[in-house]
PDB file of C-alpha atoms in Angstrom:
ATOM      1  CA  MET A  12      -8.776  30.405   2.042  1.00 86.00           C
ATOM      2  CA  ASP A  13     -11.174  32.866   3.199  1.00 86.00           C
ATOM      3  CA  ALA A  14      -9.846  35.711   0.909  1.00 87.00           C
ATOM      4  CA  HIS A  15      -9.812  33.193  -2.202  1.00 85.00           C
ATOM      5  CA  ARG A  16      -6.511  34.393  -3.216  1.00 88.00           C
ATOM      6  CA  ALA A  17      -5.266  33.215  -6.392  1.00 88.00           C
ATOM      7  CA  VAL A  18      -1.703  32.092  -5.235  1.00 91.00           C
ATOM      8  CA  GLY A  19      -0.401  28.674  -4.849  1.00 90.00           C
ATOM      9  CA  VAL A  20       2.529  25.812  -4.606  1.00 91.00           C
ATOM     10  CA  VAL A  21       4.171  23.697  -7.532  1.00 89.00           C
ATOM     11  CA  ASP A  22       5.408  20.526  -6.988  1.00 86.00           C
ATOM     12  CA  GLN A  23       9.312  19.358  -8.775  1.00 83.00           C
ATOM     13  CA  LYS A  24       8.307  18.499 -11.838  1.00 84.00           C
ATOM     14  CA  ALA A  25       6.275  21.812 -12.326  1.00 85.00           C
ATOM     15  CA  ALA A  26       9.385  24.064 -10.624  1.00 85.00           C
ATOM     16  CA  ALA A  27      11.703  22.045 -13.287  1.00 84.00           C
ATOM     17  CA  ALA A  28       9.336  22.125 -16.273  1.00 84.00           C
ATOM     18  CA  LEU A  29       7.862  25.807 -15.570  1.00 85.00           C
ATOM     19  CA  PHE A  30      11.469  27.617 -14.069  1.00 85.00           C
ATOM     20  CA  SER A  31      15.051  27.759 -14.818  1.00 83.00           C
ATOM     21  CA  GLY A  32      15.602  29.382 -11.033  1.00 82.00           C
ATOM     22  CA  SER A  33      13.717  30.033  -8.099  1.00 86.00           C
ATOM     23  CA  PRO A  34       9.576  29.727  -8.618  1.00 87.00           C
ATOM     24  CA  ILE A  35       8.802  31.733  -6.052  1.00 91.00           C
ATOM     25  CA  GLY A  36       7.273  34.899  -6.390  1.00 89.00           C
ATOM     26  CA  SER A  37       6.436  33.915 -10.539  1.00 89.00           C
ATOM     27  CA  THR A  38       3.318  33.705 -12.022  1.00 89.00           C
ATOM     28  CA  VAL A  39       2.342  31.064 -13.221  1.00 88.00           C
ATOM     29  CA  LEU A  40      -1.922  30.979 -16.098  1.00 88.00           C
ATOM     30  CA  LEU A  41      -4.228  27.925 -15.333  1.00 85.00           C
ATOM     31  CA  GLY A  42      -6.761  28.483 -17.530  1.00 81.00           C
ATOM     32  CA  GLY A  43      -7.807  32.097 -16.949  1.00 80.00           C
ATOM     33  CA  MET A  44      -6.808  32.874 -13.360  1.00 86.00           C
ATOM     34  CA  PRO A  45      -3.179  33.743 -12.833  1.00 90.00           C
ATOM     35  CA  VAL A  46      -1.157  32.369  -9.532  1.00 89.00           C
ATOM     36  CA  GLU A  47       1.686  33.648  -7.889  1.00 91.00           C
ATOM     37  CA  VAL A  48       4.334  30.631  -6.924  1.00 92.00           C
ATOM     38  CA  ILE A  49       4.880  31.207  -2.886  1.00 92.00           C
ATOM     39  CA  GLY A  50       6.088  27.693  -2.167  1.00 90.00           C
ATOM     40  CA  VAL A  51       7.499  24.346  -3.918  1.00 89.00           C
ATOM     41  CA  VAL A  52       6.370  21.103  -2.311  1.00 85.00           C
ATOM     42  CA  GLY A  53       8.951  19.225  -0.836  1.00 78.00           C
ATOM     43  CA  ALA A  54       9.195  15.237  -1.206  1.00 65.00           C
ATOM     44  CA  SER A  55       5.819  13.752  -0.221  1.00 58.00           C
ATOM     45  CA  ALA A  56       3.894  10.376  -1.203  1.00 50.00           C
ATOM     46  CA  PHE A  57       1.337  13.434  -2.169  1.00 55.00           C
ATOM     47  CA  ALA A  58       3.693  15.805  -4.080  1.00 54.00           C
ATOM     48  CA  GLY A  59       2.402  15.210  -7.550  1.00 51.00           C
ATOM     49  CA  GLY A  60       2.590  12.478  -9.737  1.00 60.00           C
ATOM     50  CA  ALA A  61       4.107  12.044 -13.446  1.00 70.00           C
ATOM     51  CA  THR A  62       2.690  15.541 -14.729  1.00 80.00           C
ATOM     52  CA  PRO A  63       3.597  18.812 -13.382  1.00 84.00           C
ATOM     53  CA  THR A  64       1.141  19.901 -10.156  1.00 86.00           C
ATOM     54  CA  VAL A  65       0.044  23.084  -9.036  1.00 88.00           C
ATOM     55  CA  TYR A  66      -1.922  23.331  -6.126  1.00 89.00           C
ATOM     56  CA  VAL A  67      -4.086  26.321  -4.904  1.00 89.00           C
ATOM     57  CA  PRO A  68      -6.934  27.115  -2.298  1.00 89.00           C
ATOM     58  CA  TYR A  69      -9.708  24.884  -2.820  1.00 85.00           C
ATOM     59  CA  THR A  70     -12.131  28.469  -2.717  1.00 86.00           C
ATOM     60  CA  SER A  71      -9.914  30.027  -4.823  1.00 85.00           C
ATOM     61  CA  ALA A  72     -10.555  26.991  -7.623  1.00 84.00           C
ATOM     62  CA  SER A  73     -14.013  27.051  -6.935  1.00 83.00           C
ATOM     63  CA  SER A  74     -14.759  31.100  -7.172  1.00 82.00           C
ATOM     64  CA  ARG A  75     -12.166  31.950  -9.859  1.00 79.00           C
ATOM     65  CA  LEU A  76     -11.495  28.795 -12.092  1.00 80.00           C
ATOM     66  CA  LEU A  77     -14.088  26.112 -11.976  1.00 78.00           C
ATOM     67  CA  GLY A  78     -17.072  28.224 -11.106  1.00 75.00           C
ATOM     68  CA  SER A  79     -18.853  25.295  -9.179  1.00 75.00           C
ATOM     69  CA  GLN A  80     -18.260  24.765  -4.777  1.00 75.00           C
ATOM     70  CA  ARG A  81     -18.228  20.965  -5.804  1.00 76.00           C
ATOM     71  CA  LEU A  82     -15.215  18.662  -4.672  1.00 75.00           C
ATOM     72  CA  GLU A  83     -14.465  16.128  -6.827  1.00 78.00           C
ATOM     73  CA  SER A  84     -12.198  14.620  -4.060  1.00 81.00           C
ATOM     74  CA  ILE A  85     -10.738  14.464  -0.766  1.00 83.00           C
ATOM     75  CA  ILE A  86      -6.705  13.245   0.210  1.00 83.00           C
ATOM     76  CA  VAL A  87      -6.754  12.473   3.874  1.00 86.00           C
ATOM     77  CA  ARG A  88      -3.014  11.987   5.769  1.00 84.00           C
ATOM     78  CA  VAL A  89      -3.355   9.664   8.514  1.00 85.00           C
ATOM     79  CA  ARG A  90      -0.623  10.278  11.460  1.00 86.00           C
ATOM     80  CA  ASP A  91       0.996   6.974  11.729  1.00 82.00           C
ATOM     81  CA  ASN A  92       0.575   6.050  15.580  1.00 86.00           C
ATOM     82  CA  VAL A  93      -3.278   5.985  14.070  1.00 84.00           C
ATOM     83  CA  SER A  94      -4.355   2.680  12.065  1.00 85.00           C
ATOM     84  CA  THR A  95      -5.622   3.409   8.678  1.00 83.00           C
ATOM     85  CA  THR A  96      -8.780   0.841   8.894  1.00 84.00           C
ATOM     86  CA  ALA A  97     -10.372   3.180  11.776  1.00 88.00           C
ATOM     87  CA  ALA A  98      -9.319   6.038  10.024  1.00 89.00           C
ATOM     88  CA  GLU A  99     -11.311   4.986   6.719  1.00 87.00           C
ATOM     89  CA  ALA A 100     -14.306   4.132   9.188  1.00 89.00           C
ATOM     90  CA  SER A 101     -14.562   7.264  10.873  1.00 91.00           C
ATOM     91  CA  LEU A 102     -13.942   8.985   7.847  1.00 90.00           C
ATOM     92  CA  ALA A 103     -16.912   7.446   6.494  1.00 90.00           C
ATOM     93  CA  ALA A 104     -19.206   7.732   9.260  1.00 92.00           C
ATOM     94  CA  GLU A 105     -18.540  11.649   9.542  1.00 90.00           C
ATOM     95  CA  LEU A 106     -19.343  12.098   5.725  1.00 89.00           C
ATOM     96  CA  GLN A 107     -22.463   9.952   5.802  1.00 90.00           C
ATOM     97  CA  LEU A 108     -23.729  11.740   8.724  1.00 91.00           C
ATOM     98  CA  ARG A 109     -23.203  14.681   6.275  1.00 88.00           C
ATOM     99  CA  HIS A 110     -24.652  13.667   3.210  1.00 87.00           C
ATOM    100  CA  GLY A 111     -27.589  11.856   4.358  1.00 88.00           C
ATOM    101  CA  ARG A 112     -26.956   9.063   2.267  1.00 87.00           C
ATOM    102  CA  ARG A 113     -23.605   7.390   1.289  1.00 87.00           C
ATOM    103  CA  ASP A 114     -22.781   9.108  -2.303  1.00 85.00           C
ATOM    104  CA  PHE A 115     -19.279   8.724  -2.003  1.00 85.00           C
ATOM    105  CA  PHE A 116     -16.164   5.918  -1.596  1.00 86.00           C
ATOM    106  CA  ILE A 117     -12.967   5.873  -0.088  1.00 87.00           C
ATOM    107  CA  TYR A 118      -9.940   4.370  -1.232  1.00 83.00           C
ATOM    108  CA  ASN A 119      -7.483   2.907   1.021  1.00 82.00           C
ATOM    109  CA  ALA A 120      -3.992   3.823   0.048  1.00 78.00           C
ATOM    110  CA  ASP A 121      -2.889   1.293   2.695  1.00 78.00           C
ATOM    111  CA  GLN A 122      -3.745  -1.363   0.654  1.00 77.00           C
ATOM    112  CA  ILE A 123      -1.299  -0.502  -1.787  1.00 81.00           C
ATOM    113  CA  ARG A 124       1.420  -0.750   0.688  1.00 79.00           C
ATOM    114  CA  LYS A 125       0.569  -4.106   2.135  1.00 82.00           C
ATOM    115  CA  ALA A 126       0.322  -5.403  -1.082  1.00 85.00           C
ATOM    116  CA  VAL A 127       4.259  -3.467  -1.807  1.00 86.00           C
ATOM    117  CA  MET A 128       4.991  -5.033   1.152  1.00 88.00           C
ATOM    118  CA  LYS A 129       4.057  -8.517   0.467  1.00 90.00           C
ATOM    119  CA  SER A 130       5.622  -8.106  -3.220  1.00 91.00           C
ATOM    120  CA  SER A 131       8.639  -6.885  -1.149  1.00 89.00           C
ATOM    121  CA  GLN A 132       8.965  -9.698   1.447  1.00 91.00           C
ATOM    122  CA  THR A 133       8.600 -12.336  -1.424  1.00 92.00           C
ATOM    123  CA  MET A 134      11.368 -10.695  -3.437  1.00 92.00           C
ATOM    124  CA  ALA A 135      13.412 -10.553  -0.365  1.00 90.00           C
ATOM    125  CA  ALA A 136      12.867 -14.347  -0.280  1.00 93.00           C
ATOM    126  CA  LEU A 137      13.723 -15.264  -3.305  1.00 94.00           C
ATOM    127  CA  VAL A 138      16.992 -13.254  -3.591  1.00 91.00           C
ATOM    128  CA  SER A 139      17.884 -15.115   0.136  1.00 89.00           C
ATOM    129  CA  ALA A 140      17.218 -18.288  -1.517  1.00 93.00           C
ATOM    130  CA  ILE A 141      18.974 -17.090  -4.562  1.00 93.00           C
ATOM    131  CA  ALA A 142      21.884 -15.795  -2.334  1.00 88.00           C
ATOM    132  CA  ALA A 143      21.615 -18.845   0.148  1.00 90.00           C
ATOM    133  CA  VAL A 144      22.345 -21.377  -3.337  1.00 93.00           C
ATOM    134  CA  ALA A 145      25.400 -18.779  -4.075  1.00 89.00           C
ATOM    135  CA  LEU A 146      26.799 -19.052  -0.578  1.00 89.00           C
ATOM    136  CA  ILE A 147      26.615 -23.387  -0.779  1.00 92.00           C
ATOM    137  CA  VAL A 148      28.110 -23.691  -4.111  1.00 92.00           C
ATOM    138  CA  GLY A 149      30.998 -20.810  -2.867  1.00 90.00           C
ATOM    139  CA  GLY A 150      31.622 -23.463  -0.122  1.00 91.00           C
ATOM    140  CA  VAL A 151      31.717 -26.348  -1.760  1.00 93.00           C
ATOM    141  CA  GLY A 152      34.353 -24.780  -3.672  1.00 92.00           C
ATOM    142  CA  VAL A 153      36.773 -23.497  -0.927  1.00 91.00           C
ATOM    143  CA  MET A 154      36.249 -27.070   0.695  1.00 93.00           C
ATOM    144  CA  ASN A 155      37.658 -28.443  -2.568  1.00 93.00           C
ATOM    145  CA  ILE A 156      40.668 -25.633  -2.820  1.00 91.00           C
ATOM    146  CA  MET A 157      41.370 -26.508   0.919  1.00 91.00           C
ATOM    147  CA  LEU A 158      41.326 -30.529   0.107  1.00 91.00           C
ATOM    148  CA  VAL A 159      43.457 -29.916  -3.142  1.00 91.00           C
ATOM    149  CA  SER A 160      46.055 -27.889  -0.775  1.00 90.00           C
ATOM    150  CA  VAL A 161      46.164 -30.762   2.112  1.00 89.00           C
ATOM    151  CA  LYS A 162      47.222 -32.946  -0.429  1.00 88.00           C
ATOM    152  CA  GLU A 163      49.387 -30.757  -1.616  1.00 88.00           C
ATOM    153  CA  ARG A 164      50.749 -30.390   1.890  1.00 87.00           C
ATOM    154  CA  VAL A 165      50.989 -33.361   3.573  1.00 89.00           C
ATOM    155  CA  ARG A 166      54.718 -34.039   3.550  1.00 88.00           C
ATOM    156  CA  GLU A 167      54.758 -29.714   5.451  1.00 88.00           C
ATOM    157  CA  ILE A 168      51.735 -31.144   7.522  1.00 88.00           C
ATOM    158  CA  GLY A 169      54.199 -34.304   8.584  1.00 88.00           C
ATOM    159  CA  VAL A 170      57.340 -32.125   9.428  1.00 88.00           C
ATOM    160  CA  ARG A 171      55.070 -30.010  11.827  1.00 87.00           C
ATOM    161  CA  LEU A 172      53.750 -33.281  13.058  1.00 86.00           C
ATOM    162  CA  ALA A 173      56.711 -34.798  14.070  1.00 87.00           C
ATOM    163  CA  VAL A 174      58.600 -31.501  15.344  1.00 87.00           C
ATOM    164  CA  GLY A 175      55.730 -31.132  18.285  1.00 85.00           C
ATOM    165  CA  ALA A 176      52.847 -29.309  16.262  1.00 86.00           C
ATOM    166  CA  ARG A 177      49.483 -30.522  17.935  1.00 89.00           C
ATOM    167  CA  GLN A 178      46.576 -31.750  15.945  1.00 88.00           C
ATOM    168  CA  GLY A 179      44.619 -28.646  16.837  1.00 90.00           C
ATOM    169  CA  ASP A 180      47.845 -26.648  15.369  1.00 90.00           C
ATOM    170  CA  ILE A 181      47.122 -27.938  12.229  1.00 90.00           C
ATOM    171  CA  LEU A 182      43.258 -27.931  12.222  1.00 91.00           C
ATOM    172  CA  ARG A 183      43.631 -23.992  13.319  1.00 92.00           C
ATOM    173  CA  GLN A 184      46.220 -23.624  10.545  1.00 91.00           C
ATOM    174  CA  PHE A 185      43.624 -24.565   7.550  1.00 92.00           C
ATOM    175  CA  LEU A 186      41.019 -23.228   9.581  1.00 93.00           C
ATOM    176  CA  ILE A 187      42.513 -19.402   9.194  1.00 93.00           C
ATOM    177  CA  GLU A 188      43.366 -20.236   5.640  1.00 92.00           C
ATOM    178  CA  ALA A 189      39.725 -21.143   4.764  1.00 92.00           C
ATOM    179  CA  VAL A 190      38.482 -18.380   7.025  1.00 93.00           C
ATOM    180  CA  LEU A 191      41.099 -15.971   4.865  1.00 93.00           C
ATOM    181  CA  ILE A 192      39.959 -16.833   1.299  1.00 92.00           C
ATOM    182  CA  CYS A 193      36.808 -16.681   2.091  1.00 92.00           C
ATOM    183  CA  LEU A 194      37.098 -13.275   4.329  1.00 92.00           C
ATOM    184  CA  PHE A 195      39.346 -12.380   0.992  1.00 93.00           C
ATOM    185  CA  GLY A 196      36.146 -12.901  -1.041  1.00 91.00           C
ATOM    186  CA  GLY A 197      33.701 -11.013   0.544  1.00 91.00           C
ATOM    187  CA  VAL A 198      35.895  -7.837   0.934  1.00 93.00           C
ATOM    188  CA  LEU A 199      35.947  -8.044  -2.767  1.00 93.00           C
ATOM    189  CA  GLY A 200      32.426  -8.134  -2.901  1.00 91.00           C
ATOM    190  CA  VAL A 201      31.258  -5.189  -0.421  1.00 91.00           C
ATOM    191  CA  LEU A 202      34.289  -3.524  -2.343  1.00 93.00           C
ATOM    192  CA  LEU A 203      32.359  -4.194  -5.932  1.00 93.00           C
ATOM    193  CA  ALA A 204      28.929  -3.029  -4.691  1.00 90.00           C
ATOM    194  CA  PHE A 205      30.439   0.153  -3.328  1.00 91.00           C
ATOM    195  CA  SER A 206      31.625   0.660  -6.892  1.00 91.00           C
ATOM    196  CA  ALA A 207      28.386  -0.052  -8.610  1.00 88.00           C
ATOM    197  CA  GLY A 208      26.375   2.391  -6.309  1.00 86.00           C
ATOM    198  CA  ALA A 209      29.523   5.226  -7.519  1.00 87.00           C
ATOM    199  CA  LEU A 210      29.122   4.561 -10.959  1.00 87.00           C
ATOM    200  CA  SER A 211      25.223   4.721 -10.698  1.00 83.00           C
ATOM    201  CA  SER A 212      25.733   8.033  -9.520  1.00 82.00           C
ATOM    202  CA  PHE A 213      28.374   9.001 -11.955  1.00 82.00           C
ATOM    203  CA  LEU A 214      25.964   8.098 -14.709  1.00 81.00           C
ATOM    204  CA  SER A 215      22.693   9.004 -12.935  1.00 74.00           C
ATOM    205  CA  LEU A 216      20.957   6.075 -13.680  1.00 73.00           C
ATOM    206  CA  GLY A 217      18.444   6.417 -11.163  1.00 69.00           C
ATOM    207  CA  VAL A 218      19.093   3.733  -9.190  1.00 74.00           C
ATOM    208  CA  PRO A 219      19.852   4.919  -5.220  1.00 77.00           C
ATOM    209  CA  PHE A 220      22.538   3.038  -3.390  1.00 82.00           C
ATOM    210  CA  LEU A 221      22.108   3.051   0.337  1.00 83.00           C
ATOM    211  CA  PHE A 222      24.859   1.246   2.071  1.00 86.00           C
ATOM    212  CA  THR A 223      25.046   1.284   6.311  1.00 88.00           C
ATOM    213  CA  ALA A 224      27.393  -0.530   7.977  1.00 90.00           C
ATOM    214  CA  ALA A 225      25.082  -3.441   9.584  1.00 90.00           C
ATOM    215  CA  PRO A 226      24.714  -4.859   6.423  1.00 88.00           C
ATOM    216  CA  VAL A 227      28.451  -4.328   5.333  1.00 90.00           C
ATOM    217  CA  LEU A 228      29.117  -6.237   8.839  1.00 93.00           C
ATOM    218  CA  ALA A 229      26.935  -8.804   7.698  1.00 90.00           C
ATOM    219  CA  ALA A 230      27.992  -9.856   5.061  1.00 89.00           C
ATOM    220  CA  LEU A 231      31.873  -9.679   6.492  1.00 91.00           C
ATOM    221  CA  ALA A 232      30.938 -12.023   9.092  1.00 92.00           C
ATOM    222  CA  CYS A 233      28.556 -14.364   6.608  1.00 91.00           C
ATOM    223  CA  SER A 234      31.533 -15.240   4.633  1.00 91.00           C
ATOM    224  CA  SER A 235      33.614 -15.556   7.477  1.00 92.00           C
ATOM    225  CA  ALA A 236      31.513 -18.198   8.715  1.00 92.00           C
ATOM    226  CA  ILE A 237      31.159 -19.847   5.363  1.00 92.00           C
ATOM    227  CA  GLY A 238      35.162 -20.434   5.783  1.00 91.00           C
ATOM    228  CA  LEU A 239      34.561 -21.496   9.394  1.00 91.00           C
ATOM    229  CA  GLY A 240      32.413 -23.471   8.546  1.00 92.00           C
ATOM    230  CA  PHE A 241      32.990 -25.777   4.514  1.00 93.00           C
ATOM    231  CA  GLY A 242      37.019 -25.351   5.939  1.00 92.00           C
ATOM    232  CA  TYR A 243      36.440 -27.736   8.921  1.00 92.00           C
ATOM    233  CA  PHE A 244      36.403 -30.786   7.078  1.00 92.00           C
ATOM    234  CA  PRO A 245      39.974 -30.497   4.514  1.00 91.00           C
ATOM    235  CA  ALA A 246      41.005 -28.658   8.167  1.00 92.00           C
ATOM    236  CA  ARG A 247      40.246 -31.771  10.201  1.00 91.00           C
ATOM    237  CA  SER A 248      41.559 -34.166   7.319  1.00 90.00           C
ATOM    238  CA  ALA A 249      44.886 -32.864   7.609  1.00 89.00           C
ATOM    239  CA  ALA A 250      44.958 -32.957  11.755  1.00 89.00           C
ATOM    240  CA  GLN A 251      44.103 -36.666  11.629  1.00 88.00           C
ATOM    241  CA  LEU A 252      46.993 -37.004   9.332  1.00 86.00           C
ATOM    242  CA  ASP A 253      49.417 -40.132  10.668  1.00 84.00           C
ATOM    243  CA  PRO A 254      53.155 -38.080  10.784  1.00 81.00           C
ATOM    244  CA  ILE A 255      54.827 -41.156   9.600  1.00 81.00           C
ATOM    245  CA  GLN A 256      52.568 -41.334   6.494  1.00 80.00           C
ATOM    246  CA  ALA A 257      53.066 -38.097   5.698  1.00 75.00           C
ATOM    247  CA  LEU A 258      56.909 -37.921   5.479  1.00 79.00           C
ATOM    248  CA  ALA A 259      57.069 -40.689   3.750  1.00 76.00           C
ATOM    249  CA  ALA A 260      54.245 -39.462   1.129  1.00 70.00           C
ATOM    250  CA  GLU A 261      55.667 -38.429  -2.286  1.00 60.00           C
TER     251      GLU A 261
END
């Protein structure tokens, strides 16, 4: 900056649009100023926008390109452990002290973050509600399947009770069956999610999928809990059958 050097860094879009290989050491023409590329901006909140961007020292832009010492805007990045509200107030006080009057305005990007977080929370609540309804419907379906299974296997249950099986044994048998059915559905759902992520990456759809162990385990645990909860009533009904009536059933 002190030497007003005509050097700059490009963002990812500019590097892809202007150069076929590495842009380091190449020269781009900004207006009437040739600029040597000395770096590429990595992924960051300030790494350009929708258009290719080249960053040069403000002293070089003022003396060689714009012919003016006036800065149109300043971007300030605040550390994670600093309050954005306090930083905004401190910057406003400093600028007003230097200018002698408030001839500027400050835009706090944290407002966007809060709006995005609120929208994300609303969307998460909506998705959770839809998922809860789907789980309840699935659980009712599993319960109906298990009730039909109990009705079709009344004689089998009667035989087991007659040869010494306890009610707890029958209860555990049907509970295990219900949990296995739901767990199998949970495994299929996880595999479907992995397949969707692989397909998105293969087709380069621009929708990244990030899989971690905790949500996968939570999904399997939730499916098992659904089987345990909705399978209890059919299992209890099977366990309370009278052995004599069960053996006499057609």
